[in-house]
Tab-separated table of C-alpha atoms and ligand atoms in Angstrom:
chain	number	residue	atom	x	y	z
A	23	UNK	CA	0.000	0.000	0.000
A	24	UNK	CA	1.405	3.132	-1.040
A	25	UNK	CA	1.662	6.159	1.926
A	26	UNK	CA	0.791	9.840	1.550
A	27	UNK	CA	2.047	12.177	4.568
A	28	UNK	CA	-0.561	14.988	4.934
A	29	UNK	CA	1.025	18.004	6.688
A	30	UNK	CA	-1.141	21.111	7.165
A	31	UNK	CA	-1.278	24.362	9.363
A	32	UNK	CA	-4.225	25.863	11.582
A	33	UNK	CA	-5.938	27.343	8.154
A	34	UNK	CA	-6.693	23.830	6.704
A	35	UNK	CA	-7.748	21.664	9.922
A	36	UNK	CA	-11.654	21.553	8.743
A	37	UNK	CA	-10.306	20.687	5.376
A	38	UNK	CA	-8.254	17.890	6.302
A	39	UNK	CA	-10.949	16.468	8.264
A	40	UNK	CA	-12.766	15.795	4.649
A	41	UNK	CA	-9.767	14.697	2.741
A	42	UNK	CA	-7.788	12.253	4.982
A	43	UNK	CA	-10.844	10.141	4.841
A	44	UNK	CA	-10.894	10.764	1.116
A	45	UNK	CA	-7.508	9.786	0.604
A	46	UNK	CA	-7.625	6.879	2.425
A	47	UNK	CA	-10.563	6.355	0.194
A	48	UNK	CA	-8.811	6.021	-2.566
A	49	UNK	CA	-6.420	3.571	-1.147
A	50	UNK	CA	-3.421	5.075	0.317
A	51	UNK	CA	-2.250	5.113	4.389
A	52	UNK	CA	-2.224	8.478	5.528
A	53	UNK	CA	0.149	9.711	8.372
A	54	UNK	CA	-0.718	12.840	9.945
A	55	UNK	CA	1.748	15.322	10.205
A	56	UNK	CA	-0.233	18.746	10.853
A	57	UNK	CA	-2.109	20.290	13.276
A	58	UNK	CA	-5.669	19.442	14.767
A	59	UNK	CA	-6.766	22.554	16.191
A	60	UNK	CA	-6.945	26.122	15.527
A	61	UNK	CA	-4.359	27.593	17.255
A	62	UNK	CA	-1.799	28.996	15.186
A	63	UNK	CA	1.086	27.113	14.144
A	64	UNK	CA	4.463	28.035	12.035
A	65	UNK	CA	3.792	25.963	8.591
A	66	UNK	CA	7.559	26.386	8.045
A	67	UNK	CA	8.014	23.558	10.426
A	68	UNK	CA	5.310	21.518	9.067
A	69	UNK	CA	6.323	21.644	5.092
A	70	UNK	CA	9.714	20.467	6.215
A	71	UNK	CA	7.936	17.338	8.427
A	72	UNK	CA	5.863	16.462	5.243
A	73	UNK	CA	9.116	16.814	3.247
A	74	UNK	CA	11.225	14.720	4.675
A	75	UNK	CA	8.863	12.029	5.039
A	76	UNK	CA	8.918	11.833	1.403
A	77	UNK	CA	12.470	12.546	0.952
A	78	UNK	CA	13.731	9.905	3.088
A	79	UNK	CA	10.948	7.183	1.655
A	80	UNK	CA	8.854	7.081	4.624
A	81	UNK	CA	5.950	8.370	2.116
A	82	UNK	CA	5.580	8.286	-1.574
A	83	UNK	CA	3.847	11.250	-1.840
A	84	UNK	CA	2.982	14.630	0.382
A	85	UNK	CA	0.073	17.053	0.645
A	86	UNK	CA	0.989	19.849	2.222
A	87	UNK	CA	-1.513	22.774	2.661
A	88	UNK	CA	-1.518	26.254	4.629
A	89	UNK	CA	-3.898	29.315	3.875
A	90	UNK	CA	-1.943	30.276	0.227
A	91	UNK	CA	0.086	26.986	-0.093
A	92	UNK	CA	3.280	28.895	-1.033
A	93	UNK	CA	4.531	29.438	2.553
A	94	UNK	CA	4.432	25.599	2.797
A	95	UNK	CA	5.449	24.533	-0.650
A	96	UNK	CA	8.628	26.935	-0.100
A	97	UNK	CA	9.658	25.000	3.130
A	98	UNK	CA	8.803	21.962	1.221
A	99	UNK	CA	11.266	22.416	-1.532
A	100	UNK	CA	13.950	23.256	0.754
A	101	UNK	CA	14.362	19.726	1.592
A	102	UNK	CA	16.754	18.263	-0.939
A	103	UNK	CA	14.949	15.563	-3.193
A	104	UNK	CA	12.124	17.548	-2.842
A	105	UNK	CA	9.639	18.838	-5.939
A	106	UNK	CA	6.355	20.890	-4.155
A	107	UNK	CA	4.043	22.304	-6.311
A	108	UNK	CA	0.835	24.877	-5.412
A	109	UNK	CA	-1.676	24.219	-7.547
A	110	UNK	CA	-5.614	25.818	-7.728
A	111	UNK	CA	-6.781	23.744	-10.757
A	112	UNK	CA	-6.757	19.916	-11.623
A	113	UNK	CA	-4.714	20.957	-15.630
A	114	UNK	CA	-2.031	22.382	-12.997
A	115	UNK	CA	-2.077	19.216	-10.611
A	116	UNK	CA	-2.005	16.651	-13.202
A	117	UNK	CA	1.297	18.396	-15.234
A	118	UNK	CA	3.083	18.428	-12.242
A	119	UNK	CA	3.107	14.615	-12.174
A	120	UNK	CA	3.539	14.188	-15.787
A	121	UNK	CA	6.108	16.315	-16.486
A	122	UNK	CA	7.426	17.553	-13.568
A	123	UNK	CA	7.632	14.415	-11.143
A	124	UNK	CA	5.871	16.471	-8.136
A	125	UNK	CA	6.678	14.550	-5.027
A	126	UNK	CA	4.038	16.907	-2.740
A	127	UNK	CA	0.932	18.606	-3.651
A	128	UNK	CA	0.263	21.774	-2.102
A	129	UNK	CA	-2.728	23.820	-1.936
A	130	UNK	CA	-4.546	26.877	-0.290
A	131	UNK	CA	-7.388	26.174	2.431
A	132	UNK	CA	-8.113	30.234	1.937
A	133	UNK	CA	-8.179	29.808	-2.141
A	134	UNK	CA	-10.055	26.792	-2.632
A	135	UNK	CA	-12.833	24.558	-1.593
A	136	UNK	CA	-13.031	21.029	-0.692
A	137	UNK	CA	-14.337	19.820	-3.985
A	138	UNK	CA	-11.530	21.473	-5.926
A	139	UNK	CA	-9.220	19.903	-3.178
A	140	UNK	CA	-10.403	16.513	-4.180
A	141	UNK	CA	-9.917	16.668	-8.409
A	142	UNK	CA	-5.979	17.807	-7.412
A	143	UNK	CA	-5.733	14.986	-5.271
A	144	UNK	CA	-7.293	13.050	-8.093
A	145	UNK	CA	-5.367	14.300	-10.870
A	146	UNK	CA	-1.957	14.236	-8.240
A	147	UNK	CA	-1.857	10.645	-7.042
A	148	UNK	CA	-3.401	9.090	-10.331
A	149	UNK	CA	-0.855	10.107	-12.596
A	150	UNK	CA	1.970	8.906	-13.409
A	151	UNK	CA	5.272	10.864	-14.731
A	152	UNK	CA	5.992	10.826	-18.237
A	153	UNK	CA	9.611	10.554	-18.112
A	154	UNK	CA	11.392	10.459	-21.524
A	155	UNK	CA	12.448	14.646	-22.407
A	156	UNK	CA	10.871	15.200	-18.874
A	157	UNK	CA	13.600	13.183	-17.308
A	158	UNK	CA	16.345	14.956	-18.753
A	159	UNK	CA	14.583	18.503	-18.003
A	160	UNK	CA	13.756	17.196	-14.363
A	161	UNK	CA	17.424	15.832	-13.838
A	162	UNK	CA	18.436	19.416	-14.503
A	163	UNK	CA	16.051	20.866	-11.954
A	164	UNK	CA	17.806	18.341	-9.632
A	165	UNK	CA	21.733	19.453	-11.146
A	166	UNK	CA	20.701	22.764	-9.389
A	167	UNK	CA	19.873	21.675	-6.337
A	168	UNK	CA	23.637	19.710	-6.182
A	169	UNK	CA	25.712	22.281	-7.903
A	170	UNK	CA	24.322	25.158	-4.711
A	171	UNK	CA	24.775	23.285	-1.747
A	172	UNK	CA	26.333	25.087	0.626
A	173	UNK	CA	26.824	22.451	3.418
A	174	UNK	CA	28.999	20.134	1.827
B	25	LIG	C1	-1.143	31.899	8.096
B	25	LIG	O1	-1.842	33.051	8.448
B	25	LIG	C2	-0.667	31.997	6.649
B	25	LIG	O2	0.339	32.953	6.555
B	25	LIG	C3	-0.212	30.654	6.151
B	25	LIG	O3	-1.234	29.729	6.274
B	25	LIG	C4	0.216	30.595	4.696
B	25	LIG	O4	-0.771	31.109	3.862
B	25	LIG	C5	1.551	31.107	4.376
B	25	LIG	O5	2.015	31.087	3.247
């Protein structure tokens, strides 16, 4: 069974509460890496908990969510091995398995819906990357991450 780490901040906790289940739906184990309540939180902390998860192969995939989804998806794709995309639209969600081997899905509790949530989870986890010219292009996404390291 395939694992998706779900990581979100105190903007997203009634939205989560609809797609775990819906996730889990569709087949995958969920682990639960944001918070439950409404108090605020630092999503920072959380993208890099859902990033690591998936960077060290503890999940295939993440969804990682905060009000926009780009405070998240930048802590995301801090983590080295790490591709985090926002997306607001299922054309979006879908390319960014396809061509660009996403490894976490990020969205905005604040921009859209649950309904909308659900098609980017659909198009997300039930696609698979094209590879071919894609490789090559996303091998040279990776070539930048190795050439700036700065702790080696
Ligand atoms: C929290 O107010 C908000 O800043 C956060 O959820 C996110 O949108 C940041 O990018």
């Amino acid at each position: 069974m395939k694992t998706v780490v779900f990581g979100n901040d105190h903007t997203a906790v009634e939205l989560k509460k609809e797609l775990i289940p819906y996730v889990e739906a569709k087949g995958y184990q969920v682990i639960n890496v944001g918070t439950d309540t409404t108090d605020s939180v630092d999503y920072p902390a959380i993208g890099e908990a859902v990033a690591v998860m998936v960077a060290e192969g503890k999940a295939d995939f993440g969804i990682a969510v905060c009000g926009t989804g780009l405070g998240i998806s930048l802590a995301c794709n801090k983590v080295r091995g790490i591709r985090a995309c926002v997306c607001s639209e299922p054309y979006t969600a879908r390319y960014s398995r396809l061509h660009n081997n996403c490894n976490i899905l990020c969205f905005g509790a604040r921009v859209i819906g649950p309904e909308t949530a659900k098609m980017l989870i659909d198009e997300f986890l039930d696609t698979e990357f094209e590879g071919g010219r894609h490789a090559r292009r996303v091998d040279m996404i990776m070539d930048i991450e190795r050439r700036n390291r700065t702790d080696e």
